[in-house]
Amino acid sequence: MPFVNIKVTGGNEAPSAEQKAQLIKGVTDLLVKVLGKNPATTVVVIEEVEMDNWGIEGKTVTEIRSGK
Amino acid sequence: MPFVNIKVTGGNEAPSAEQKAQLIKGVTDLLVKVLGKNPATTVVVIEEVEMDNWGIEGKTVTEIRSGK
Amino acid sequence: MPFVNIKVTGGNEAPSAEQKAQLIKGVTDLLVKVLGKNPATTVVVIEEVEMDNWGIEGKTVTEIRSGK
Amino acid sequence: MPFVNIKVTGGNEAPSAEQKAQLIKGVTDLLVKVLGKNPATTVVVIEEVEMDNWGIEGKTVTEIRSGK
Amino acid sequence: MPFVNIKVTGGNEAPSAEQKAQLIKGVTDLLVKVLGKNPATTVVVIEEVEMDNWGIEGKTVTEIRSGK
Amino acid sequence: MPFVNIKVTGGNEAPSAEQKAQLIKGVTDLLVKVLGKNPATTVVVIEEVEMDNWGIEGKTVTEIRSGK
C-alpha cells in the first residue's frame, strides 16, 4: 500500500519512458524486498520538474547548468 | 483551512474541466460537512500525471493499458 | 488509481477516527462517481498538522486562534 | 537539507523565470537565516498549476477569475 | 538532485530504523544506476502514516486490518 | 492562493515555535513581494521529519550525524 513520489529534473534531463519503467519496477521491488509490501497496491508517481523551477544552493538548475 | 491534493492519470484519461470543477466542489463540500471547515480557505489542487509516469504493481500505466 | 492527500490541522482540532473514516469514504465515492475510478486502488492519506506548523496570512494557526 | 515545495497558479498567472529565481533565492536565504541550514543541500521545487486544476471556496480559479 | 518521498503505514506496521536505512540506500542507488544522479544531493524522506489516516477501497487500514 | 510545504529535520534539530512563525511570515512576505500574491489565502505547512526518516547520499541523517 505504499505511495512513492519521485521528483527529478525534466526538460533535456528528463528520463526516457524506459528509464521511468525501470525506476517504477526498481522502487516497487525494493518495497517488496525490504518491507514485504504488496506490489498490487504499491503506487509510484514520477514528476518531471523544469530546470527553471528546481532550485538548489539558492539558484535555479538553469543558472547552475549555464555556469552562472 | 484544509489543503487537498488529488493526483489522477492524465493523457487520454485526463478529467475534463467540468469533472475537475465537480471534484473541487465535492471535496470542499465534504470537508465542510464532515469537519465543519471554512470553504473560503479550503484549497484543492488536482495534478494530472502522464501514464508513463504512474506506476502500480511495478509497471507503468502505459504498460498496463497496453496489456503487457 | 488516484492518490489523494488531505492535510488538516491537528492538535485539539484533529478529526476523530470516525471523521477520518467518513472523509476517506466520501473522497473515494466522489472519485468513483465523477471519474469512474476503481476504489480498490484509490488511496487516501490524511495528514494532521500541528497548529504551530500551519500558517495562513503570514501567521501560525496558534497565533490566529489566540487572537494575535 | 530542507526541501521546499511551492505551488502557484500557472497559465497566464505563471511566474517568469526571473521571479522563480527570486523565489528560490529568497526561500533559501530565509532557511539559512532563520534555521542556519546549509544552502548547498537546500532544495526548492516550484509547481505551476493550471487554473482549472486549482480550487478554493469550492470553485476552480477559472470560475473565480471569470466572475462566476 | 532528485527528491523522493515514500509514504508507508506506521503504527505496528512501521519500518524499523534498519529497514528505513535500507530503503534510503536502495532508492538512492537506483537513481544513481538508472539515471546517473549524484547521490550527494539525492534526498529521500520517509513518512509513516497512522492506520486510521490511510485509506484504500474507501476504508481506513484500521477497518481493513480488523476485518471489517 | 499559493501553497508552500517546507520539510525540515525534526528531533533535536526541530525548529522552535518562534522559528516556525518566522518561516511562515518570511515565506508569505516573499510571495507577496515577488508575485503580488494575497496573504489571506497563502498557506504554509511545515513538516518535521525524524532523522531516521531523512536520507541524503544514501544514508539516514542519524547515520550522518553519528559520523558513520
mmCIF file of C-alpha atoms in Angstrom:
data_model
loop_
_atom_site.group_PDB
_atom_site.id
_atom_site.type_symbol
_atom_site.label_atom_id
_atom_site.label_comp_id
_atom_site.label_asym_id
_atom_site.label_seq_id
_atom_site.Cartn_x
_atom_site.Cartn_y
_atom_site.Cartn_z
ATOM 1 C CA MET A 1 0.000 0.000 0.000
ATOM 2 C CA PRO A 2 2.979 2.398 -0.083
ATOM 3 C CA PHE A 3 2.931 5.578 -2.133
ATOM 4 C CA VAL A 4 6.182 6.853 -3.619
ATOM 5 C CA ASN A 5 6.671 10.226 -5.301
ATOM 6 C CA ILE A 6 9.904 10.778 -7.242
ATOM 7 C CA LYS A 7 10.728 14.290 -8.428
ATOM 8 C CA VAL A 8 13.537 14.700 -10.986
ATOM 9 C CA THR A 9 14.587 17.428 -13.387
ATOM 10 C CA GLY A 10 12.818 17.337 -16.740
ATOM 11 C CA GLY A 11 13.489 19.231 -19.962
ATOM 12 C CA ASN A 12 16.611 17.867 -21.634
ATOM 13 C CA GLU A 13 17.403 15.914 -18.438
ATOM 14 C CA ALA A 14 14.042 14.130 -18.475
ATOM 15 C CA PRO A 15 14.168 10.347 -18.065
ATOM 16 C CA SER A 16 13.095 8.222 -21.041
ATOM 17 C CA ALA A 17 9.977 6.026 -20.918
ATOM 18 C CA GLU A 18 12.292 3.038 -20.466
ATOM 19 C CA GLN A 19 14.106 4.682 -17.543
ATOM 20 C CA LYS A 20 10.797 5.593 -15.905
ATOM 21 C CA ALA A 21 9.664 1.965 -16.204
ATOM 22 C CA GLN A 22 12.950 0.858 -14.576
ATOM 23 C CA LEU A 23 12.503 3.310 -11.685
ATOM 24 C CA ILE A 24 8.937 2.144 -11.068
ATOM 25 C CA LYS A 25 9.955 -1.522 -11.156
ATOM 26 C CA GLY A 26 13.032 -0.914 -9.011
ATOM 27 C CA VAL A 27 11.257 1.044 -6.272
ATOM 28 C CA THR A 28 8.389 -1.446 -6.142
ATOM 29 C CA ASP A 29 10.784 -4.404 -5.892
ATOM 30 C CA LEU A 30 12.660 -2.606 -3.097
ATOM 31 C CA LEU A 31 9.464 -2.099 -1.064
ATOM 32 C CA VAL A 32 8.528 -5.752 -1.540
ATOM 33 C CA LYS A 33 12.003 -6.937 -0.533
ATOM 34 C CA VAL A 34 12.680 -4.632 2.433
ATOM 35 C CA LEU A 35 9.178 -4.253 3.884
ATOM 36 C CA GLY A 36 7.211 -7.154 2.401
ATOM 37 C CA LYS A 37 4.695 -4.749 0.827
ATOM 38 C CA ASN A 38 2.083 -5.923 -1.671
ATOM 39 C CA PRO A 39 3.081 -4.727 -5.181
ATOM 40 C CA ALA A 40 -0.579 -4.747 -6.340
ATOM 41 C CA THR A 41 -1.280 -1.637 -4.265
ATOM 42 C CA THR A 42 2.170 -0.023 -4.398
ATOM 43 C CA VAL A 43 1.874 3.245 -6.307
ATOM 44 C CA VAL A 44 4.812 5.217 -7.742
ATOM 45 C CA VAL A 45 4.392 8.660 -9.321
ATOM 46 C CA ILE A 46 7.283 10.366 -11.155
ATOM 47 C CA GLU A 47 7.228 14.136 -11.581
ATOM 48 C CA GLU A 48 9.489 15.913 -14.046
ATOM 49 C CA VAL A 49 10.284 19.461 -12.968
ATOM 50 C CA GLU A 50 11.501 22.132 -15.419
ATOM 51 C CA MET A 51 15.000 23.382 -14.742
ATOM 52 C CA ASP A 52 13.741 26.940 -14.102
ATOM 53 C CA ASN A 53 11.532 25.504 -11.349
ATOM 54 C CA TRP A 54 14.138 23.471 -9.452
ATOM 55 C CA GLY A 55 16.487 25.256 -7.090
ATOM 56 C CA ILE A 56 19.478 24.213 -5.048
ATOM 57 C CA GLU A 57 22.072 26.434 -3.313
ATOM 58 C CA GLY A 58 19.659 29.306 -3.875
ATOM 59 C CA LYS A 59 19.963 29.036 -7.680
ATOM 60 C CA THR A 60 17.792 27.516 -10.373
ATOM 61 C CA VAL A 61 19.189 24.483 -12.170
ATOM 62 C CA THR A 62 19.054 26.615 -15.330
ATOM 63 C CA GLU A 63 21.514 29.040 -13.716
ATOM 64 C CA ILE A 64 23.700 26.200 -12.404
ATOM 65 C CA ARG A 65 23.842 24.363 -15.760
ATOM 66 C CA SER A 66 24.756 27.593 -17.593
ATOM 67 C CA GLY A 67 27.695 28.052 -15.208
ATOM 68 C CA LYS A 68 26.324 31.161 -13.525
ATOM 69 C CA MET B 1 -8.041 25.785 6.024
ATOM 70 C CA PRO B 2 -7.532 22.257 4.674
ATOM 71 C CA PHE B 3 -5.309 21.543 1.691
ATOM 72 C CA VAL B 4 -6.198 18.666 -0.622
ATOM 73 C CA ASN B 5 -4.025 17.299 -3.411
ATOM 74 C CA ILE B 6 -5.602 14.876 -5.883
ATOM 75 C CA LYS B 7 -3.359 13.025 -8.317
ATOM 76 C CA VAL B 8 -5.004 11.221 -11.247
ATOM 77 C CA THR B 9 -3.788 9.860 -14.566
ATOM 78 C CA GLY B 10 -3.772 12.407 -17.387
ATOM 79 C CA GLY B 11 -3.253 11.978 -21.124
ATOM 80 C CA ASN B 12 -6.339 10.400 -22.663
ATOM 81 C CA GLU B 13 -7.637 9.597 -19.153
ATOM 82 C CA ALA B 14 -7.457 13.244 -18.070
ATOM 83 C CA PRO B 15 -10.580 14.649 -16.416
ATOM 84 C CA SER B 16 -12.496 17.357 -18.274
ATOM 85 C CA ALA B 17 -12.751 20.920 -16.937
ATOM 86 C CA GLU B 18 -16.303 20.092 -15.837
ATOM 87 C CA GLN B 19 -15.172 16.959 -13.964
ATOM 88 C CA LYS B 20 -12.389 18.905 -12.268
ATOM 89 C CA ALA B 21 -14.899 21.524 -11.115
ATOM 90 C CA GLN B 22 -17.097 18.701 -9.727
ATOM 91 C CA LEU B 23 -14.162 17.171 -7.826
ATOM 92 C CA ILE B 24 -13.212 20.531 -6.306
ATOM 93 C CA LYS B 25 -16.801 21.262 -5.291
ATOM 94 C CA GLY B 26 -17.344 17.733 -3.961
ATOM 95 C CA VAL B 27 -14.200 17.605 -1.834
ATOM 96 C CA THR B 28 -14.800 21.083 -0.426
ATOM 97 C CA ASP B 29 -18.414 20.221 0.472
ATOM 98 C CA LEU B 30 -17.203 17.027 2.161
ATOM 99 C CA LEU B 31 -14.712 18.925 4.347
ATOM 100 C CA VAL B 32 -17.417 21.435 5.301
ATOM 101 C CA LYS B 33 -19.895 18.670 6.114
ATOM 102 C CA VAL B 34 -17.638 16.230 7.969
ATOM 103 C CA LEU B 35 -15.229 18.621 9.709
ATOM 104 C CA GLY B 36 -17.028 21.977 9.636
ATOM 105 C CA LYS B 37 -14.119 23.564 7.725
ATOM 106 C CA ASN B 38 -14.377 27.048 6.204
ATOM 107 C CA PRO B 39 -14.693 26.736 2.396
ATOM 108 C CA ALA B 40 -13.133 30.212 1.876
ATOM 109 C CA THR B 41 -9.720 28.850 2.834
ATOM 110 C CA THR B 42 -10.117 25.263 1.624
ATOM 111 C CA VAL B 43 -7.684 24.678 -1.227
ATOM 112 C CA VAL B 44 -7.823 21.752 -3.668
ATOM 113 C CA VAL B 45 -5.113 21.102 -6.249
ATOM 114 C CA ILE B 46 -5.544 18.457 -8.963
ATOM 115 C CA GLU B 47 -2.464 17.007 -10.650
ATOM 116 C CA GLU B 48 -2.662 15.056 -13.890
ATOM 117 C CA VAL B 49 0.133 12.528 -14.234
ATOM 118 C CA GLU B 50 1.201 11.078 -17.600
ATOM 119 C CA MET B 51 0.654 7.361 -17.944
ATOM 120 C CA ASP B 52 4.406 6.720 -18.376
ATOM 121 C CA ASN B 53 4.942 8.412 -15.005
ATOM 122 C CA TRP B 54 2.378 6.485 -12.942
ATOM 123 C CA GLY B 55 3.242 3.028 -11.711
ATOM 124 C CA ILE B 56 1.334 0.313 -9.921
ATOM 125 C CA GLU B 57 2.299 -3.368 -9.452
ATOM 126 C CA GLY B 58 5.780 -2.367 -10.597
ATOM 127 C CA LYS B 59 4.534 -1.404 -14.085
ATOM 128 C CA THR B 60 3.733 1.912 -15.735
ATOM 129 C CA VAL B 61 0.074 2.546 -16.569
ATOM 130 C CA THR B 62 1.198 2.691 -20.215
ATOM 131 C CA GLU B 63 2.372 -0.932 -19.919
ATOM 132 C CA ILE B 64 -0.791 -1.975 -18.050
ATOM 133 C CA ARG B 65 -3.178 -0.318 -20.535
ATOM 134 C CA SER B 66 -1.356 -1.931 -23.471
ATOM 135 C CA GLY B 67 -1.872 -5.353 -21.883
ATOM 136 C CA LYS B 68 1.798 -6.049 -21.186
ATOM 137 C CA MET C 1 -5.701 4.527 -9.152
ATOM 138 C CA PRO C 2 -5.988 8.086 -7.815
ATOM 139 C CA PHE C 3 -3.959 9.262 -4.850
ATOM 140 C CA VAL C 4 -5.445 11.883 -2.536
ATOM 141 C CA ASN C 5 -3.607 13.688 0.243
ATOM 142 C CA ILE C 6 -5.664 15.706 2.731
ATOM 143 C CA LYS C 7 -3.859 17.998 5.147
ATOM 144 C CA VAL C 8 -5.837 19.404 8.099
ATOM 145 C CA THR C 9 -4.937 20.993 11.399
ATOM 146 C CA GLY C 10 -4.354 18.517 14.225
ATOM 147 C CA GLY C 11 -3.925 19.037 17.945
ATOM 148 C CA ASN C 12 -7.256 19.909 19.524
ATOM 149 C CA GLU C 13 -8.722 20.403 16.017
ATOM 150 C CA ALA C 14 -7.758 16.892 14.924
ATOM 151 C CA PRO C 15 -10.506 14.832 13.285
ATOM 152 C CA SER C 16 -11.768 11.786 15.165
ATOM 153 C CA ALA C 17 -11.245 8.253 13.833
ATOM 154 C CA GLU C 18 -14.897 8.274 12.741
ATOM 155 C CA GLN C 19 -14.483 11.578 10.863
ATOM 156 C CA LYS C 20 -11.353 10.287 9.156
ATOM 157 C CA ALA C 21 -13.256 7.177 8.024
ATOM 158 C CA GLN C 22 -16.019 9.451 6.644
ATOM 159 C CA LEU C 23 -13.505 11.583 4.728
ATOM 160 C CA ILE C 24 -11.857 8.512 3.204
ATOM 161 C CA LYS C 25 -15.194 7.006 2.203
ATOM 162 C CA GLY C 26 -16.504 10.341 0.883
ATOM 163 C CA VAL C 27 -13.473 11.152 -1.265
ATOM 164 C CA THR C 28 -13.318 7.624 -2.668
ATOM 165 C CA ASP C 29 -17.032 7.668 -3.545
ATOM 166 C CA LEU C 30 -16.561 11.056 -5.246
ATOM 167 C CA LEU C 31 -13.741 9.746 -7.449
ATOM 168 C CA VAL C 32 -15.821 6.710 -8.380
ATOM 169 C CA LYS C 33 -18.871 8.848 -9.181
ATOM 170 C CA VAL C 34 -17.195 11.737 -11.043
ATOM 171 C CA LEU C 35 -14.340 9.929 -12.812
ATOM 172 C CA GLY C 36 -15.343 6.261 -12.712
ATOM 173 C CA LYS C 37 -12.162 5.349 -10.821
ATOM 174 C CA ASN C 38 -11.635 1.894 -9.301
ATOM 175 C CA PRO C 39 -11.988 2.129 -5.494
ATOM 176 C CA ALA C 40 -9.713 -0.901 -4.976
ATOM 177 C CA THR C 41 -6.670 1.164 -5.965
ATOM 178 C CA THR C 42 -7.843 4.582 -4.754
ATOM 179 C CA VAL C 43 -5.571 5.681 -1.919
ATOM 180 C CA VAL C 44 -6.341 8.499 0.523
ATOM 181 C CA VAL C 45 -3.821 9.740 3.087
ATOM 182 C CA ILE C 46 -4.801 12.221 5.809
ATOM 183 C CA GLU C 47 -2.101 14.305 7.479
ATOM 184 C CA GLU C 48 -2.700 16.160 10.714
ATOM 185 C CA VAL C 49 -0.524 19.249 11.051
ATOM 186 C CA GLU C 50 0.202 20.898 14.415
ATOM 187 C CA MET C 51 -1.133 24.412 14.773
ATOM 188 C CA ASP C 52 2.378 25.847 15.173
ATOM 189 C CA ASN C 53 3.260 24.324 11.806
ATOM 190 C CA TRP C 54 0.337 25.630 9.741
ATOM 191 C CA GLY C 55 0.400 29.201 8.506
ATOM 192 C CA ILE C 56 -2.065 31.446 6.727
ATOM 193 C CA GLU C 57 -1.928 35.236 6.260
ATOM 194 C CA GLY C 58 1.690 35.012 7.394
ATOM 195 C CA LYS C 59 0.695 33.790 10.876
ATOM 196 C CA THR C 60 0.654 30.399 12.529
ATOM 197 C CA VAL C 61 -2.764 28.978 13.390
ATOM 198 C CA THR C 62 -1.612 29.085 17.022
ATOM 199 C CA GLU C 63 -1.264 32.862 16.713
ATOM 200 C CA ILE C 64 -4.585 33.212 14.885
ATOM 201 C CA ARG C 65 -6.530 31.055 17.386
ATOM 202 C CA SER C 66 -5.093 33.054 20.313
ATOM 203 C CA GLY C 67 -6.348 36.251 18.704
ATOM 204 C CA LYS C 68 -2.913 37.702 17.999
ATOM 205 C CA MET D 1 18.929 19.825 3.924
ATOM 206 C CA PRO D 2 15.423 21.299 3.814
ATOM 207 C CA PHE D 3 13.018 20.607 0.962
ATOM 208 C CA VAL D 4 10.524 23.272 -0.050
ATOM 209 C CA ASN D 5 7.660 22.837 -2.492
ATOM 210 C CA ILE D 6 5.854 25.957 -3.710
ATOM 211 C CA LYS D 7 2.629 25.547 -5.672
ATOM 212 C CA VAL D 8 1.263 28.603 -7.521
ATOM 213 C CA THR D 9 -1.236 29.136 -10.302
ATOM 214 C CA GLY D 10 0.237 28.869 -13.793
ATOM 215 C CA GLY D 11 -1.235 29.710 -17.192
ATOM 216 C CA ASN D 12 -1.374 33.491 -17.620
ATOM 217 C CA GLU D 13 -0.591 33.887 -13.897
ATOM 218 C CA ALA D 14 2.629 31.851 -14.165
ATOM 219 C CA PRO D 15 5.733 33.427 -12.648
ATOM 220 C CA SER D 16 8.522 34.470 -15.024
ATOM 221 C CA ALA D 17 11.932 32.758 -14.971
ATOM 222 C CA GLU D 18 13.281 35.814 -13.139
ATOM 223 C CA GLN D 19 10.517 35.621 -10.491
ATOM 224 C CA LYS D 20 11.145 31.909 -10.000
ATOM 225 C CA ALA D 21 14.851 32.601 -9.460
ATOM 226 C CA GLN D 22 13.915 35.273 -6.879
ATOM 227 C CA LEU D 23 11.613 32.867 -5.029
ATOM 228 C CA ILE D 24 14.277 30.163 -4.921
ATOM 229 C CA LYS D 25 16.936 32.609 -3.690
ATOM 230 C CA GLY D 26 14.556 34.185 -1.169
ATOM 231 C CA VAL D 27 13.356 30.926 0.383
ATOM 232 C CA THR D 28 16.899 29.540 0.589
ATOM 233 C CA ASP D 29 18.188 32.716 2.247
ATOM 234 C CA LEU D 30 15.302 32.544 4.735
ATOM 235 C CA LEU D 31 16.146 28.967 5.739
ATOM 236 C CA VAL D 32 19.804 29.913 6.166
ATOM 237 C CA LYS D 33 18.934 32.985 8.242
ATOM 238 C CA VAL D 34 16.183 31.536 10.452
ATOM 239 C CA LEU D 35 17.379 27.951 10.888
ATOM 240 C CA GLY D 36 21.070 28.057 9.928
ATOM 241 C CA LYS D 37 20.508 25.465 7.181
ATOM 242 C CA ASN D 38 23.198 24.668 4.605
ATOM 243 C CA PRO D 39 22.200 26.190 1.233
ATOM 244 C CA ALA D 40 24.218 23.548 -0.685
ATOM 245 C CA THR D 41 21.611 20.914 0.162
ATOM 246 C CA THR D 42 18.517 23.139 0.346
ATOM 247 C CA VAL D 43 16.161 22.154 -2.463
ATOM 248 C CA VAL D 44 13.220 24.245 -3.697
ATOM 249 C CA VAL D 45 10.727 22.979 -6.275
ATOM 250 C CA ILE D 46 8.114 25.281 -7.817
ATOM 251 C CA GLU D 47 4.983 23.767 -9.334
ATOM 252 C CA GLU D 48 2.715 25.742 -11.640
ATOM 253 C CA VAL D 49 -0.872 24.530 -11.507
ATOM 254 C CA GLU D 50 -3.392 25.254 -14.279
ATOM 255 C CA MET D 51 -6.310 27.407 -13.234
ATOM 256 C CA ASP D 52 -8.806 24.618 -13.982
ATOM 257 C CA ASN D 53 -6.899 22.421 -11.521
ATOM 258 C CA TRP D 54 -6.734 24.823 -8.558
ATOM 259 C CA GLY D 55 -9.786 25.208 -6.361
ATOM 260 C CA ILE D 56 -10.692 27.444 -3.470
ATOM 261 C CA GLU D 57 -14.139 28.068 -1.911
ATOM 262 C CA GLY D 58 -15.318 25.018 -3.837
ATOM 263 C CA LYS D 59 -14.671 26.706 -7.209
ATOM 264 C CA THR D 60 -11.884 26.460 -9.759
ATOM 265 C CA VAL D 61 -9.723 29.554 -10.209
ATOM 266 C CA THR D 62 -11.010 29.621 -13.802
ATOM 267 C CA GLU D 63 -14.546 30.086 -12.440
ATOM 268 C CA ILE D 64 -13.409 32.674 -9.891
ATOM 269 C CA ARG D 65 -11.400 34.726 -12.407
ATOM 270 C CA SER D 66 -14.344 34.744 -14.832
ATOM 271 C CA GLY D 67 -16.567 36.148 -12.102
ATOM 272 C CA LYS D 68 -18.830 33.099 -11.804
ATOM 273 C CA MET E 1 19.281 16.245 -7.241
ATOM 274 C CA PRO E 2 16.185 14.043 -7.091
ATOM 275 C CA PHE E 3 13.724 14.191 -4.230
ATOM 276 C CA VAL E 4 11.873 11.037 -3.205
ATOM 277 C CA ASN E 5 9.010 10.835 -0.745
ATOM 278 C CA ILE E 6 7.935 7.406 0.487
ATOM 279 C CA LYS E 7 4.708 7.092 2.471
ATOM 280 C CA VAL E 8 4.062 3.826 4.313
ATOM 281 C CA THR E 9 1.769 2.750 7.106
ATOM 282 C CA GLY E 10 3.154 3.327 10.596
ATOM 283 C CA GLY E 11 1.915 2.176 13.985
ATOM 284 C CA ASN E 12 2.606 -1.512 14.426
ATOM 285 C CA GLU E 13 3.442 -1.746 10.695
ATOM 286 C CA ALA E 14 6.136 0.946 10.954
ATOM 287 C CA PRO E 15 9.513 0.094 9.413
ATOM 288 C CA SER E 16 12.478 -0.307 11.773
ATOM 289 C CA ALA E 17 15.427 2.106 11.693
ATOM 290 C CA GLU E 18 17.389 -0.590 9.845
ATOM 291 C CA GLN E 19 14.645 -1.006 7.225
ATOM 292 C CA LYS E 20 14.443 2.762 6.735
ATOM 293 C CA ALA E 21 18.210 2.900 6.172
ATOM 294 C CA GLN E 22 17.861 0.076 3.592
ATOM 295 C CA LEU E 23 15.074 1.925 1.756
ATOM 296 C CA ILE E 24 17.095 5.157 1.633
ATOM 297 C CA LYS E 25 20.194 3.346 0.391
ATOM 298 C CA GLY E 26 18.215 1.277 -2.128
ATOM 299 C CA VAL E 27 16.319 4.198 -3.666
ATOM 300 C CA THR E 28 19.469 6.328 -3.890
ATOM 301 C CA ASP E 29 21.414 3.510 -5.565
ATOM 302 C CA LEU E 30 18.543 3.032 -8.041
ATOM 303 C CA LEU E 31 18.580 6.720 -9.039
ATOM 304 C CA VAL E 32 22.350 6.599 -9.485
ATOM 305 C CA LYS E 33 22.171 3.405 -11.559
ATOM 306 C CA VAL E 34 19.151 4.209 -13.767
ATOM 307 C CA LEU E 35 19.535 7.980 -14.199
ATOM 308 C CA GLY E 36 23.174 8.675 -13.258
ATOM 309 C CA LYS E 37 22.054 11.089 -10.499
ATOM 310 C CA ASN E 38 24.515 12.467 -7.940
ATOM 311 C CA PRO E 39 23.894 10.771 -4.561
ATOM 312 C CA ALA E 40 25.301 13.792 -2.658
ATOM 313 C CA THR E 41 22.167 15.777 -3.495
ATOM 314 C CA THR E 42 19.649 12.921 -3.647
ATOM 315 C CA VAL E 43 17.149 13.372 -0.824
ATOM 316 C CA VAL E 44 14.750 10.674 0.423
ATOM 317 C CA VAL E 45 12.054 11.373 3.015
ATOM 318 C CA ILE E 46 10.014 8.551 4.575
ATOM 319 C CA GLU E 47 6.639 9.346 6.123
ATOM 320 C CA GLU E 48 4.861 6.931 8.428
ATOM 321 C CA VAL E 49 1.095 7.312 8.316
ATOM 322 C CA GLU E 50 -1.169 6.066 11.111
ATOM 323 C CA MET E 51 -3.554 3.322 10.098
ATOM 324 C CA ASP E 52 -6.598 5.498 10.855
ATOM 325 C CA ASN E 53 -5.239 8.042 8.375
ATOM 326 C CA TRP E 54 -4.579 5.741 5.402
ATOM 327 C CA GLY E 55 -7.475 4.711 3.218
ATOM 328 C CA ILE E 56 -7.894 2.304 0.346
ATOM 329 C CA GLU E 57 -11.132 0.946 -1.184
ATOM 330 C CA GLY E 58 -12.905 3.676 0.755
ATOM 331 C CA LYS E 59 -11.910 2.163 4.121
ATOM 332 C CA THR E 60 -9.235 3.018 6.648
ATOM 333 C CA VAL E 61 -6.446 0.478 7.081
ATOM 334 C CA THR E 62 -7.651 0.139 10.674
ATOM 335 C CA GLU E 63 -11.020 -1.088 9.358
ATOM 336 C CA ILE E 64 -9.353 -3.381 6.794
ATOM 337 C CA ARG E 65 -6.925 -4.951 9.301
ATOM 338 C CA SER E 66 -9.769 -5.591 11.761
ATOM 339 C CA GLY E 67 -11.629 -7.487 9.044
ATOM 340 C CA LYS E 68 -14.478 -5.009 8.719
ATOM 341 C CA MET F 1 -3.501 31.458 -3.179
ATOM 342 C CA PRO F 2 -0.078 29.772 -3.106
ATOM 343 C CA PHE F 3 0.596 26.650 -1.068
ATOM 344 C CA VAL F 4 4.050 26.104 0.400
ATOM 345 C CA ASN F 5 5.284 22.937 2.077
ATOM 346 C CA ILE F 6 8.562 23.089 3.998
ATOM 347 C CA LYS F 7 10.148 19.847 5.187
ATOM 348 C CA VAL F 8 12.985 20.070 7.715
ATOM 349 C CA THR F 9 14.633 17.632 10.094
ATOM 350 C CA GLY F 10 12.915 17.349 13.480
ATOM 351 C CA GLY F 11 14.007 15.648 16.680
ATOM 352 C CA ASN F 12 16.757 17.667 18.351
ATOM 353 C CA GLU F 13 17.099 19.740 15.153
ATOM 354 C CA ALA F 14 13.416 20.745 15.200
ATOM 355 C CA PRO F 15 12.695 24.460 14.802
ATOM 356 C CA SER F 16 11.195 26.291 17.794
ATOM 357 C CA ALA F 17 7.681 27.747 17.687
ATOM 358 C CA GLU F 18 9.271 31.175 17.217
ATOM 359 C CA GLN F 19 11.395 29.984 14.284
ATOM 360 C CA LYS F 20 8.352 28.353 12.664
ATOM 361 C CA ALA F 21 6.448 31.639 12.966
ATOM 362 C CA GLN F 22 9.402 33.442 11.331
ATOM 363 C CA LEU F 23 9.492 30.955 8.441
ATOM 364 C CA ILE F 24 5.750 31.297 7.836
ATOM 365 C CA LYS F 25 5.935 35.110 7.924
ATOM 366 C CA GLY F 26 9.066 35.187 5.754
ATOM 367 C CA VAL F 27 7.746 32.898 3.033
ATOM 368 C CA THR F 28 4.388 34.691 2.918
ATOM 369 C CA ASP F 29 6.074 38.101 2.647
ATOM 370 C CA LEU F 30 8.278 36.756 -0.164
ATOM 371 C CA LEU F 31 5.276 35.557 -2.174
ATOM 372 C CA VAL F 32 3.559 38.922 -1.679
ATOM 373 C CA LYS F 33 6.680 40.847 -2.708
ATOM 374 C CA VAL F 34 7.823 38.736 -5.676
ATOM 375 C CA LEU F 35 4.487 37.587 -7.110
ATOM 376 C CA GLY F 36 1.945 40.003 -5.615
ATOM 377 C CA LYS F 37 0.016 37.109 -4.014
ATOM 378 C CA ASN F 38 -2.774 37.678 -1.492
ATOM 379 C CA PRO F 39 -1.510 36.731 2.005
ATOM 380 C CA ALA F 40 -5.068 35.948 3.184
ATOM 381 C CA THR F 41 -5.074 32.769 1.090
ATOM 382 C CA THR F 42 -1.362 31.933 1.213
ATOM 383 C CA VAL F 43 -0.927 28.681 3.123
ATOM 384 C CA VAL F 44 2.382 27.396 4.532
ATOM 385 C CA VAL F 45 2.741 23.955 6.107
ATOM 386 C CA ILE F 46 5.935 22.927 7.916
ATOM 387 C CA GLU F 47 6.717 19.236 8.343
ATOM 388 C CA GLU F 48 9.319 17.989 10.782
ATOM 389 C CA VAL F 49 10.883 14.714 9.706
ATOM 390 C CA GLU F 50 12.668 12.396 12.141
ATOM 391 C CA MET F 51 16.358 11.925 11.465
ATOM 392 C CA ASP F 52 15.907 8.199 10.822
ATOM 393 C CA ASN F 53 13.415 9.097 8.087
ATOM 394 C CA TRP F 54 15.502 11.658 6.172
ATOM 395 C CA GLY F 55 18.168 10.422 3.791
ATOM 396 C CA ILE F 56 20.853 12.106 1.727
ATOM 397 C CA GLU F 57 23.841 10.494 -0.032
ATOM 398 C CA GLY F 58 22.118 7.169 0.553
ATOM 399 C CA LYS F 59 22.407 7.498 4.347
ATOM 400 C CA THR F 60 19.959 8.498 7.058
ATOM 401 C CA VAL F 61 20.674 11.781 8.854
ATOM 402 C CA THR F 62 21.023 9.660 12.014
ATOM 403 C CA GLU F 63 23.955 7.840 10.382
ATOM 404 C CA ILE F 64 25.466 11.087 9.063
ATOM 405 C CA ARG F 65 25.210 12.924 12.401
ATOM 406 C CA SER F 66 26.817 9.977 14.231
ATOM 407 C CA GLY F 67 29.766 10.158 11.841
ATOM 408 C CA LYS F 68 29.111 6.799 10.170
#
